[in-house]
PDB file of C-alpha atoms in Angstrom:
ATOM      1  CA  ARG A 114       0.165   0.363  -0.104  1.00 77.00           C
ATOM      2  CA  ILE A 115       2.757   2.073   0.409  1.00 86.00           C
ATOM      3  CA  VAL A 116       3.750   4.832  -2.828  1.00 90.00           C
ATOM      4  CA  TYR A 117       7.768   5.597  -2.242  1.00 94.00           C
ATOM      5  CA  CYS A 118       9.324   8.524  -3.919  1.00 96.00           C
ATOM      6  CA  SER A 119      12.667   9.547  -5.079  1.00 96.00           C
ATOM      7  CA  ILE A 120      13.663  12.314  -5.909  1.00 96.00           C
ATOM      8  CA  SER A 121      17.254  13.052  -7.189  1.00 96.00           C
ATOM      9  CA  GLY A 122      18.951  15.043  -9.765  1.00 97.00           C
ATOM     10  CA  TYR A 123      19.419  12.940 -12.487  1.00 97.00           C
ATOM     11  CA  GLY A 124      17.087   9.729 -12.153  1.00 95.00           C
ATOM     12  CA  GLN A 125      17.728   5.856 -10.956  1.00 96.00           C
ATOM     13  CA  GLN A 126      18.444   5.007 -14.205  1.00 94.00           C
ATOM     14  CA  GLY A 127      20.521   5.591 -16.855  1.00 93.00           C
ATOM     15  CA  PRO A 128      23.905   6.777 -18.121  1.00 94.00           C
ATOM     16  CA  LEU A 129      24.246  10.429 -15.161  1.00 94.00           C
ATOM     17  CA  ALA A 130      21.978   8.368 -11.842  1.00 94.00           C
ATOM     18  CA  GLU A 131      25.238   8.564 -10.337  1.00 94.00           C
ATOM     19  CA  ARG A 132      25.918  12.169 -10.548  1.00 95.00           C
ATOM     20  CA  GLY A 133      25.317  15.002  -8.076  1.00 94.00           C
ATOM     21  CA  ALA A 134      23.553  17.722  -8.875  1.00 96.00           C
ATOM     22  CA  TYR A 135      22.581  21.691  -7.651  1.00 97.00           C
ATOM     23  CA  ASP A 136      20.398  23.322  -9.061  1.00 97.00           C
ATOM     24  CA  HIS A 137      22.448  25.399 -11.363  1.00 97.00           C
ATOM     25  CA  VAL A 138      24.441  22.544 -12.854  1.00 97.00           C
ATOM     26  CA  ILE A 139      21.413  20.856 -14.105  1.00 97.00           C
ATOM     27  CA  GLN A 140      20.167  24.314 -14.934  1.00 97.00           C
ATOM     28  CA  ALA A 141      23.376  24.873 -17.389  1.00 97.00           C
ATOM     29  CA  LEU A 142      23.047  21.019 -18.524  1.00 97.00           C
ATOM     30  CA  THR A 143      19.357  21.593 -19.765  1.00 97.00           C
ATOM     31  CA  GLY A 144      19.318  24.737 -21.602  1.00 95.00           C
ATOM     32  CA  MET A 145      17.609  27.252 -19.197  1.00 96.00           C
ATOM     33  CA  MET A 146      20.349  28.956 -19.010  1.00 95.00           C
ATOM     34  CA  MET A 147      21.060  29.254 -22.256  1.00 94.00           C
ATOM     35  CA  MET A 148      17.154  30.542 -22.799  1.00 93.00           C
ATOM     36  CA  SER A 149      17.831  33.323 -20.347  1.00 91.00           C
ATOM     37  CA  GLY A 150      19.565  36.924 -21.463  1.00 89.00           C
ATOM     38  CA  ASP A 151      19.773  39.838 -23.829  1.00 87.00           C
ATOM     39  CA  SER A 152      20.797  38.238 -27.390  1.00 85.00           C
ATOM     40  CA  GLU A 153      22.660  34.654 -28.899  1.00 86.00           C
ATOM     41  CA  GLU A 154      26.239  36.846 -27.283  1.00 88.00           C
ATOM     42  CA  SER A 155      25.121  36.738 -24.010  1.00 89.00           C
ATOM     43  CA  PRO A 156      26.542  34.977 -20.864  1.00 94.00           C
ATOM     44  CA  PRO A 157      24.731  32.005 -20.015  1.00 94.00           C
ATOM     45  CA  ILE A 158      22.250  33.478 -16.826  1.00 94.00           C
ATOM     46  CA  LYS A 159      20.283  30.919 -13.843  1.00 95.00           C
ATOM     47  CA  VAL A 160      17.240  31.691 -12.544  1.00 94.00           C
ATOM     48  CA  GLY A 161      17.179  33.818 -10.126  1.00 93.00           C
ATOM     49  CA  PHE A 162      16.183  31.704  -7.261  1.00 94.00           C
ATOM     50  CA  PRO A 163      16.444  27.800  -7.313  1.00 96.00           C
ATOM     51  CA  VAL A 164      13.819  27.092  -9.833  1.00 97.00           C
ATOM     52  CA  ILE A 165      14.395  23.745 -10.215  1.00 97.00           C
ATOM     53  CA  ASP A 166      14.968  22.880  -6.350  1.00 97.00           C
ATOM     54  CA  VAL A 167      11.362  24.027  -6.095  1.00 96.00           C
ATOM     55  CA  ALA A 168       9.737  22.558  -8.629  1.00 97.00           C
ATOM     56  CA  VAL A 169      11.067  19.432  -8.675  1.00 97.00           C
ATOM     57  CA  GLY A 170       9.582  19.370  -5.360  1.00 96.00           C
ATOM     58  CA  MET A 171       6.259  20.473  -6.862  1.00 96.00           C
ATOM     59  CA  LEU A 172       6.749  17.698  -9.070  1.00 96.00           C
ATOM     60  CA  GLY A 173       6.590  14.714  -6.222  1.00 96.00           C
ATOM     61  CA  ALA A 174       4.326  15.566  -4.720  1.00 95.00           C
ATOM     62  CA  LEU A 175       2.158  15.962  -7.828  1.00 95.00           C
ATOM     63  CA  SER A 176       2.858  12.723  -8.656  1.00 95.00           C
ATOM     64  CA  ILE A 177       2.387  11.244  -5.472  1.00 94.00           C
ATOM     65  CA  THR A 178      -0.894  12.664  -5.155  1.00 92.00           C
ATOM     66  CA  ALA A 179      -1.742  11.539  -8.645  1.00 92.00           C
ATOM     67  CA  ALA A 180      -0.718   7.603  -7.708  1.00 90.00           C
ATOM     68  CA  LEU A 181      -3.190   8.024  -4.401  1.00 88.00           C
ATOM     69  CA  HIS A 182      -5.792   9.322  -7.248  1.00 86.00           C
ATOM     70  CA  LYS A 183      -5.378   6.236  -9.543  1.00 83.00           C
ATOM     71  CA  MET A 184      -4.462   4.053  -7.402  1.00 75.00           C
ATOM     72  CA  ASP A 185      -7.867   4.097  -5.732  1.00 69.00           C
ATOM     73  CA  GLU A 186      -9.833   4.283  -8.958  1.00 69.00           C
ATOM     74  CA  ASN A 187      -8.345   1.057  -9.838  1.00 65.00           C
ATOM     75  CA  ASN A 188      -9.089  -0.879  -6.491  1.00 65.00           C
ATOM     76  CA  PRO A 189     -11.697   1.134  -4.808  1.00 63.00           C
ATOM     77  CA  GLY A 190     -11.124   0.399  -0.992  1.00 64.00           C
ATOM     78  CA  LYS A 191      -8.133  -1.806  -1.706  1.00 67.00           C
ATOM     79  CA  ARG A 192      -4.554   0.562  -2.731  1.00 64.00           C
ATOM     80  CA  ALA A 193      -1.665  -0.904  -4.284  1.00 72.00           C
ATOM     81  CA  GLY A 194       1.332   0.427  -3.640  1.00 79.00           C
ATOM     82  CA  GLY A 195       3.726   2.085  -6.186  1.00 86.00           C
ATOM     83  CA  TYR A 196       7.523   3.635  -7.181  1.00 94.00           C
ATOM     84  CA  ILE A 197       7.121   7.268  -8.547  1.00 95.00           C
ATOM     85  CA  ASP A 198      10.502   7.388 -10.086  1.00 96.00           C
ATOM     86  CA  ALA A 199      11.044  11.719 -10.202  1.00 96.00           C
ATOM     87  CA  SER A 200      14.270  13.452 -10.804  1.00 97.00           C
ATOM     88  CA  MET A 201      15.014  17.347 -11.243  1.00 97.00           C
ATOM     89  CA  LEU A 202      16.669  17.323 -15.140  1.00 97.00           C
ATOM     90  CA  GLN A 203      12.157  15.570 -15.260  1.00 96.00           C
ATOM     91  CA  ALA A 204      11.638  18.894 -13.484  1.00 97.00           C
ATOM     92  CA  SER A 205      13.765  20.966 -15.741  1.00 97.00           C
ATOM     93  CA  LEU A 206      12.382  20.063 -18.724  1.00 97.00           C
ATOM     94  CA  MET A 207       8.854  19.861 -18.075  1.00 96.00           C
ATOM     95  CA  LEU A 208       8.950  23.990 -16.913  1.00 96.00           C
ATOM     96  CA  MET A 209      10.093  23.766 -20.014  1.00 96.00           C
ATOM     97  CA  TYR A 210       7.772  21.449 -22.328  1.00 95.00           C
ATOM     98  CA  PRO A 211       6.271  23.739 -24.714  1.00 93.00           C
ATOM     99  CA  HIS A 212      10.523  24.686 -25.818  1.00 94.00           C
ATOM    100  CA  ALA A 213      11.586  20.571 -24.930  1.00 95.00           C
ATOM    101  CA  CYS A 214       8.214  19.636 -27.135  1.00 95.00           C
ATOM    102  CA  ASN A 215       9.313  21.863 -30.287  1.00 94.00           C
ATOM    103  CA  TYR A 216      12.843  20.843 -30.865  1.00 95.00           C
ATOM    104  CA  LEU A 217      11.705  17.031 -30.283  1.00 95.00           C
ATOM    105  CA  SER A 218       9.006  16.923 -32.660  1.00 96.00           C
ATOM    106  CA  ARG A 219      10.868  20.025 -35.269  1.00 95.00           C
ATOM    107  CA  ASP A 220      13.889  20.513 -34.256  1.00 95.00           C
ATOM    108  CA  ILE A 221      13.539  24.372 -32.990  1.00 93.00           C
ATOM    109  CA  GLU A 222      15.657  25.973 -30.835  1.00 93.00           C
ATOM    110  CA  PRO A 223      14.729  28.630 -28.775  1.00 90.00           C
ATOM    111  CA  LYS A 224      15.553  31.881 -28.781  1.00 89.00           C
ATOM    112  CA  ARG A 225      16.930  34.232 -26.782  1.00 90.00           C
ATOM    113  CA  VAL A 226      14.060  36.967 -26.262  1.00 89.00           C
ATOM    114  CA  GLY A 227      15.293  38.516 -22.813  1.00 90.00           C
ATOM    115  CA  ASN A 228      12.696  39.921 -20.667  1.00 91.00           C
ATOM    116  CA  ARG A 229      10.093  39.704 -24.042  1.00 91.00           C
ATOM    117  CA  GLY A 230       6.815  37.868 -22.946  1.00 90.00           C
ATOM    118  CA  TYR A 231       7.093  33.796 -24.700  1.00 86.00           C
ATOM    119  CA  THR A 232       4.071  35.122 -27.246  1.00 86.00           C
ATOM    120  CA  GLY A 233       6.401  37.304 -28.894  1.00 87.00           C
ATOM    121  CA  SER A 234       4.290  40.093 -29.803  1.00 93.00           C
ATOM    122  CA  PRO A 235       6.263  43.178 -30.049  1.00 95.00           C
ATOM    123  CA  THR A 236       4.520  44.671 -26.636  1.00 96.00           C
ATOM    124  CA  ALA A 237       5.184  42.282 -24.703  1.00 96.00           C
ATOM    125  CA  ASP A 238       8.153  42.946 -23.424  1.00 96.00           C
ATOM    126  CA  THR A 239       9.696  45.727 -20.091  1.00 97.00           C
ATOM    127  CA  TYR A 240       9.930  49.086 -21.408  1.00 97.00           C
ATOM    128  CA  GLN A 241      12.404  51.356 -19.237  1.00 97.00           C
ATOM    129  CA  CYS A 242       9.997  54.755 -17.505  1.00 98.00           C
ATOM    130  CA  LEU A 243      11.135  57.727 -15.317  1.00 97.00           C
ATOM    131  CA  ASP A 244      10.734  55.993 -12.362  1.00 95.00           C
ATOM    132  CA  GLY A 245      12.059  52.557 -12.998  1.00 96.00           C
ATOM    133  CA  TRP A 246      10.438  49.800 -15.546  1.00 97.00           C
ATOM    134  CA  LEU A 247       7.494  48.288 -16.657  1.00 98.00           C
ATOM    135  CA  SER A 248       6.685  44.975 -17.823  1.00 97.00           C
ATOM    136  CA  VAL A 249       3.456  45.282 -20.139  1.00 97.00           C
ATOM    137  CA  ALA A 250       2.144  42.768 -22.117  1.00 96.00           C
ATOM    138  CA  ALA A 251      -0.354  43.780 -24.999  1.00 96.00           C
ATOM    139  CA  ASN A 252      -0.535  40.918 -26.736  1.00 95.00           C
ATOM    140  CA  THR A 253      -3.682  40.190 -29.022  1.00 95.00           C
ATOM    141  CA  PRO A 254      -4.847  43.337 -31.467  1.00 96.00           C
ATOM    142  CA  GLU A 255      -7.360  44.299 -28.944  1.00 96.00           C
ATOM    143  CA  GLN A 256      -4.928  44.908 -26.907  1.00 96.00           C
ATOM    144  CA  PHE A 257      -2.154  46.357 -28.804  1.00 97.00           C
ATOM    145  CA  ARG A 258      -4.737  49.336 -29.759  1.00 97.00           C
ATOM    146  CA  LYS A 259      -5.667  50.083 -26.430  1.00 97.00           C
ATOM    147  CA  LEU A 260      -2.010  50.366 -25.710  1.00 98.00           C
ATOM    148  CA  THR A 261      -1.485  53.018 -28.328  1.00 97.00           C
ATOM    149  CA  ARG A 262      -3.770  55.143 -27.638  1.00 97.00           C
ATOM    150  CA  VAL A 263      -3.241  55.697 -23.903  1.00 97.00           C
ATOM    151  CA  LEU A 264       0.592  56.138 -25.468  1.00 97.00           C
ATOM    152  CA  GLY A 265      -0.576  58.257 -28.002  1.00 96.00           C
ATOM    153  CA  MET A 266       0.525  56.348 -31.109  1.00 96.00           C
ATOM    154  CA  GLU A 267      -2.512  54.843 -32.966  1.00 97.00           C
ATOM    155  CA  SER A 268      -1.326  55.322 -35.962  1.00 96.00           C
ATOM    156  CA  VAL A 269       1.050  52.053 -35.802  1.00 97.00           C
ATOM    157  CA  CYS A 270      -2.133  50.648 -36.120  1.00 97.00           C
ATOM    158  CA  GLU A 271      -2.172  51.234 -40.110  1.00 96.00           C
ATOM    159  CA  ASP A 272       1.116  51.046 -40.490  1.00 97.00           C
ATOM    160  CA  ALA A 273       2.186  48.017 -42.685  1.00 96.00           C
ATOM    161  CA  GLN A 274       6.285  48.474 -42.808  1.00 97.00           C
ATOM    162  CA  LEU A 275       5.933  47.588 -38.418  1.00 97.00           C
ATOM    163  CA  LEU A 276       2.934  45.153 -38.340  1.00 96.00           C
ATOM    164  CA  ASP A 277       1.459  42.150 -40.551  1.00 95.00           C
ATOM    165  CA  LEU A 278      -1.781  43.539 -40.797  1.00 96.00           C
ATOM    166  CA  GLU A 279      -3.413  41.005 -42.464  1.00 94.00           C
ATOM    167  CA  LYS A 280      -2.807  39.272 -38.918  1.00 93.00           C
ATOM    168  CA  PHE A 281      -3.380  42.144 -36.888  1.00 95.00           C
ATOM    169  CA  ASN A 282      -6.560  42.382 -38.294  1.00 94.00           C
ATOM    170  CA  ALA A 283      -8.027  38.864 -38.434  1.00 93.00           C
ATOM    171  CA  PRO A 284     -11.241  38.270 -37.223  1.00 89.00           C
ATOM    172  CA  GLN A 285     -10.424  35.582 -35.499  1.00 84.00           C
ATOM    173  CA  GLY A 286      -7.705  37.261 -33.459  1.00 78.00           C
ATOM    174  CA  GLY A 287      -4.384  36.268 -32.291  1.00 88.00           C
ATOM    175  CA  PHE A 288      -1.672  37.869 -31.118  1.00 94.00           C
ATOM    176  CA  VAL A 289       0.307  41.143 -32.936  1.00 95.00           C
ATOM    177  CA  VAL A 290       2.798  39.676 -35.492  1.00 95.00           C
ATOM    178  CA  ALA A 291       5.756  42.529 -35.981  1.00 96.00           C
ATOM    179  CA  LYS A 292       7.355  42.850 -39.774  1.00 96.00           C
ATOM    180  CA  ASP A 293       9.593  45.458 -38.351  1.00 96.00           C
ATOM    181  CA  LEU A 294      10.386  44.085 -34.391  1.00 94.00           C
ATOM    182  CA  PRO A 295      13.411  46.490 -34.085  1.00 94.00           C
ATOM    183  CA  THR A 296      12.166  50.058 -34.975  1.00 96.00           C
ATOM    184  CA  LEU A 297       8.774  49.119 -33.303  1.00 96.00           C
ATOM    185  CA  ARG A 298      10.182  48.683 -30.224  1.00 95.00           C
ATOM    186  CA  ALA A 299      12.083  51.651 -30.285  1.00 97.00           C
ATOM    187  CA  LYS A 300       9.376  53.370 -30.742  1.00 97.00           C
ATOM    188  CA  PHE A 301       7.044  52.406 -27.169  1.00 98.00           C
ATOM    189  CA  GLN A 302      10.631  52.000 -26.039  1.00 97.00           C
ATOM    190  CA  GLU A 303      10.488  56.395 -27.043  1.00 97.00           C
ATOM    191  CA  ALA A 304       7.069  56.888 -25.970  1.00 97.00           C
ATOM    192  CA  PHE A 305       7.740  54.562 -21.989  1.00 98.00           C
ATOM    193  CA  SER A 306      11.111  56.758 -21.379  1.00 97.00           C
ATOM    194  CA  ARG A 307       8.188  59.696 -20.755  1.00 97.00           C
ATOM    195  CA  LYS A 308       6.089  58.073 -17.885  1.00 97.00           C
ATOM    196  CA  SER A 309       5.979  57.586 -14.622  1.00 97.00           C
ATOM    197  CA  ALA A 310       5.928  53.801 -14.338  1.00 97.00           C
ATOM    198  CA  PHE A 311       4.133  53.399 -10.587  1.00 96.00           C
ATOM    199  CA  GLU A 312       0.930  55.788 -12.864  1.00 97.00           C
ATOM    200  CA  ALA A 313       1.260  53.522 -16.309  1.00 97.00           C
ATOM    201  CA  GLU A 314       0.764  50.302 -14.313  1.00 97.00           C
ATOM    202  CA  THR A 315      -2.512  51.687 -13.205  1.00 97.00           C
ATOM    203  CA  GLU A 316      -3.805  53.299 -15.879  1.00 97.00           C
ATOM    204  CA  LEU A 317      -2.335  50.687 -18.408  1.00 97.00           C
ATOM    205  CA  ASN A 318      -4.999  47.379 -15.908  1.00 97.00           C
ATOM    206  CA  LEU A 319      -7.322  50.546 -15.420  1.00 97.00           C
ATOM    207  CA  VAL A 320      -8.131  49.700 -19.934  1.00 97.00           C
ATOM    208  CA  GLY A 321      -7.536  45.829 -19.213  1.00 96.00           C
ATOM    209  CA  ILE A 322      -4.178  45.609 -20.358  1.00 97.00           C
ATOM    210  CA  PRO A 323      -1.893  43.494 -18.030  1.00 97.00           C
ATOM    211  CA  ALA A 324       1.059  45.595 -16.608  1.00 97.00           C
ATOM    212  CA  ALA A 325       3.481  45.907 -13.495  1.00 97.00           C
ATOM    213  CA  ARG A 326       5.958  47.736 -12.460  1.00 97.00           C
ATOM    214  CA  VAL A 327       8.953  45.754 -11.967  1.00 97.00           C
ATOM    215  CA  ARG A 328       9.952  45.005  -7.711  1.00 96.00           C
ATOM    216  CA  ARG A 329      11.906  43.679  -5.514  1.00 95.00           C
ATOM    217  CA  ILE A 330      10.924  40.792  -3.884  1.00 93.00           C
ATOM    218  CA  GLY A 331      11.305  42.896  -0.101  1.00 94.00           C
ATOM    219  CA  GLU A 332       9.113  45.672  -1.844  1.00 94.00           C
ATOM    220  CA  PHE A 333       5.943  43.810  -2.953  1.00 93.00           C
ATOM    221  CA  LEU A 334       5.720  41.541   0.131  1.00 93.00           C
ATOM    222  CA  HIS A 335       5.508  44.926   1.707  1.00 91.00           C
ATOM    223  CA  GLU A 336       2.895  46.519  -0.150  1.00 91.00           C
ATOM    224  CA  GLY A 337       0.793  42.899  -1.106  1.00 88.00           C
ATOM    225  CA  THR A 338       0.531  42.140   2.914  1.00 88.00           C
ATOM    226  CA  ASN A 339      -0.423  46.041   3.590  1.00 86.00           C
ATOM    227  CA  LYS A 340      -3.439  46.190   0.836  1.00 85.00           C
ATOM    228  CA  GLY A 341      -4.364  42.596   1.503  1.00 81.00           C
ATOM    229  CA  ALA A 342      -3.519  41.225  -1.955  1.00 83.00           C
ATOM    230  CA  ILE A 343      -1.939  38.155  -0.625  1.00 85.00           C
ATOM    231  CA  SER A 344      -1.909  36.539   3.163  1.00 82.00           C
ATOM    232  CA  THR A 345       0.992  35.239   5.141  1.00 84.00           C
ATOM    233  CA  THR A 346       0.700  32.073   7.077  1.00 80.00           C
ATOM    234  CA  ALA A 347       2.793  31.886  10.515  1.00 79.00           C
ATOM    235  CA  TYR A 348       4.167  28.561  11.735  1.00 76.00           C
ATOM    236  CA  GLU A 349       5.353  27.535  14.853  1.00 74.00           C
ATOM    237  CA  HIS A 350       8.884  25.122  13.760  1.00 71.00           C
ATOM    238  CA  ALA A 351      11.744  23.788  15.962  1.00 68.00           C
ATOM    239  CA  ALA A 352      13.712  26.587  14.647  1.00 69.00           C
ATOM    240  CA  GLY A 353      12.071  29.001  15.648  1.00 76.00           C
ATOM    241  CA  ASN A 354       8.182  31.063  14.391  1.00 81.00           C
ATOM    242  CA  VAL A 355       8.365  31.616  10.463  1.00 81.00           C
ATOM    243  CA  LEU A 356       5.653  33.030   8.230  1.00 85.00           C
ATOM    244  CA  THR A 357       5.393  32.290   4.836  1.00 83.00           C
ATOM    245  CA  PRO A 358       3.569  33.786   1.955  1.00 86.00           C
ATOM    246  CA  GLY A 359       1.163  30.384   2.147  1.00 78.00           C
ATOM    247  CA  LEU A 360       1.764  27.444  -0.240  1.00 77.00           C
ATOM    248  CA  GLY A 361       0.479  29.143  -4.013  1.00 79.00           C
ATOM    249  CA  PHE A 362      -3.340  28.048  -2.844  1.00 78.00           C
ATOM    250  CA  GLN A 363      -6.225  27.665  -1.154  1.00 76.00           C
ATOM    251  CA  LEU A 364      -9.103  26.073  -0.647  1.00 76.00           C
ATOM    252  CA  GLN A 365     -12.540  26.259  -0.293  1.00 78.00           C
ATOM    253  CA  GLY A 366     -14.442  25.005   2.438  1.00 74.00           C
ATOM    254  CA  MET A 367     -11.030  23.245   3.934  1.00 67.00           C
ATOM    255  CA  ASN A 368      -9.037  24.504   7.138  1.00 65.00           C
ATOM    256  CA  ARG A 369      -5.220  23.592   6.444  1.00 61.00           C
ATOM    257  CA  SER A 370      -3.190  21.745   8.997  1.00 59.00           C
ATOM    258  CA  GLY A 371      -1.410  23.974  12.347  1.00 60.00           C
ATOM    259  CA  ASN A 372       1.062  21.490  11.943  1.00 67.00           C
ATOM    260  CA  PRO A 373       4.344  22.104  10.712  1.00 67.00           C
ATOM    261  CA  ALA A 374       6.017  19.351   8.885  1.00 70.00           C
ATOM    262  CA  PRO A 375       8.066  16.950  11.375  1.00 76.00           C
ATOM    263  CA  GLU A 376      11.420  17.561  12.082  1.00 80.00           C
ATOM    264  CA  LEU A 377      13.616  15.078  10.508  1.00 84.00           C
ATOM    265  CA  GLY A 378      13.488  11.714  13.323  1.00 88.00           C
ATOM    266  CA  SER A 379      11.051  12.138  15.201  1.00 87.00           C
ATOM    267  CA  ASP A 380       8.653   9.510  14.474  1.00 90.00           C
ATOM    268  CA  THR A 381      11.329   7.385  14.067  1.00 92.00           C
ATOM    269  CA  ARG A 382      10.437   5.910  17.536  1.00 92.00           C
ATOM    270  CA  ALA A 383       7.077   6.029  17.255  1.00 92.00           C
ATOM    271  CA  LEU A 384       6.756   4.158  13.738  1.00 92.00           C
ATOM    272  CA  LEU A 385       9.642   1.625  14.655  1.00 94.00           C
ATOM    273  CA  GLU A 386       7.296   0.673  18.167  1.00 94.00           C
ATOM    274  CA  SER A 387       4.056   0.293  16.384  1.00 94.00           C
ATOM    275  CA  ILE A 388       5.506  -1.987  14.024  1.00 93.00           C
ATOM    276  CA  GLY A 389       6.293  -4.246  17.572  1.00 94.00           C
ATOM    277  CA  MET A 390      10.815  -3.082  18.082  1.00 93.00           C
ATOM    278  CA  ASN A 391      11.557  -2.707  21.361  1.00 94.00           C
ATOM    279  CA  ALA A 392      13.577   0.375  23.880  1.00 92.00           C
ATOM    280  CA  ASN A 393      16.593  -0.954  22.862  1.00 94.00           C
ATOM    281  CA  ASP A 394      16.317  -2.166  19.565  1.00 93.00           C
ATOM    282  CA  ILE A 395      15.705   0.795  18.720  1.00 93.00           C
ATOM    283  CA  GLU A 396      19.056   2.815  20.599  1.00 92.00           C
ATOM    284  CA  GLN A 397      21.319   0.063  19.333  1.00 93.00           C
ATOM    285  CA  LEU A 398      20.254   1.505  16.024  1.00 93.00           C
ATOM    286  CA  GLN A 399      20.594   4.901  16.960  1.00 92.00           C
ATOM    287  CA  SER A 400      23.798   4.565  18.260  1.00 93.00           C
ATOM    288  CA  ALA A 401      24.898   2.678  14.950  1.00 94.00           C
ATOM    289  CA  GLY A 402      24.110   5.840  13.379  1.00 91.00           C
ATOM    290  CA  VAL A 403      21.132   3.812  11.309  1.00 92.00           C
ATOM    291  CA  ILE A 404      18.492   5.919  12.348  1.00 91.00           C
ATOM    292  CA  THR A 405      18.005   9.347  13.361  1.00 88.00           C
ATOM    293  CA  VAL A 406      15.728  10.021  16.418  1.00 87.00           C
ATOM    294  CA  ALA A 407      15.146  13.408  17.915  1.00 80.00           C
ATOM    295  CA  GLN A 408      12.135  15.092  19.775  1.00 63.00           C
ATOM    296  CA  ALA A 409       8.536  15.036  18.627  1.00 51.00           C
ATOM    297  CA  LEU A 410       6.871  17.964  17.888  1.00 46.00           C
ATOM    298  CA  VAL A 411       4.322  18.688  19.893  1.00 40.00           C
TER     299      VAL A 411
END
C-alpha cells in the first residue's frame, strides 16, 4: 500500500544516475541557462532563485497525489502501492515543456528573448520609464490598440511596414506580429521613457492591459501584505517561528492543518514501536547511526 517517491538529480536509471546535482548545474545541463539573457551573444544566466529545487518538490508532491488517486480509482478499498522516480532533470524539462517539445518535434531551438513575453508580440515586453521599469503584456490586437491609444500612437496600427496588418485585422484574432520589430520596439521604448512606471501600471490595468512595475521581492511583499493582495501564514517550528506567504493555493471549505512538517527523526521512535521494536533495539540502531531519533514536536 506504500507509495514511495525518490527525488534525485538525474533519476534512478541511466548514465547520469550516479552524478551529484545542484540547481544551477541542472540549469546549465538542460539548456535553461542559455535561454536567459538579452541576446545570443550574452553569457549564460541562471534563474535568480533555485527554481528547479522548488519545481522537483512540486513534481514529487503532484506525482504522489496522482498515484494515490489512480490507485484508489483502480482498486477501490484495496489500494496497491507504487514507486515514483522524480528527478531535477525531469522537472527542468517540465518547466520548459513547450520549448522541449518544439525541439523534439521540429528541431527548433528557442531563441533568447530577454525580458520579452513568451507570445512574441512586440508589446509583450519590459520598458524603462522615468522612475523604473514596466512590464507590459499587450499581446492581442485589441490590447495593442488600447496601448497605442494610451500612448498616443494610434497610427502604428495602420502601418504595414511595422505590423503584419493581415494578421492584425484577422477576425479570429491571435497575437500581434511585427514586421520590423527593432523599429517598433524603439518607438514604444521612446514613448514609455516619458512616462512614470508607477502611474502607467495603474493606467494600463484600468483599460484591460496586464502591466506591472518591476519590483524587488521585499517591496512587493511589504506592499502586498499591507494592501491585502497576499495573506501570510505563521508556523511554529523547532528552528523558530516562520511567517510564510502560504503554499500557492487556497482550498475553500477546508481548513489547513496547523501542524508543521515533522523534524527529521521525530516520528522514528513511534513508528518503530508500532511495528513491535523495543526500546533497546531502537537505542542500538540509533547508536549505530542507522536511524535518526529526534524529539517530536508538541
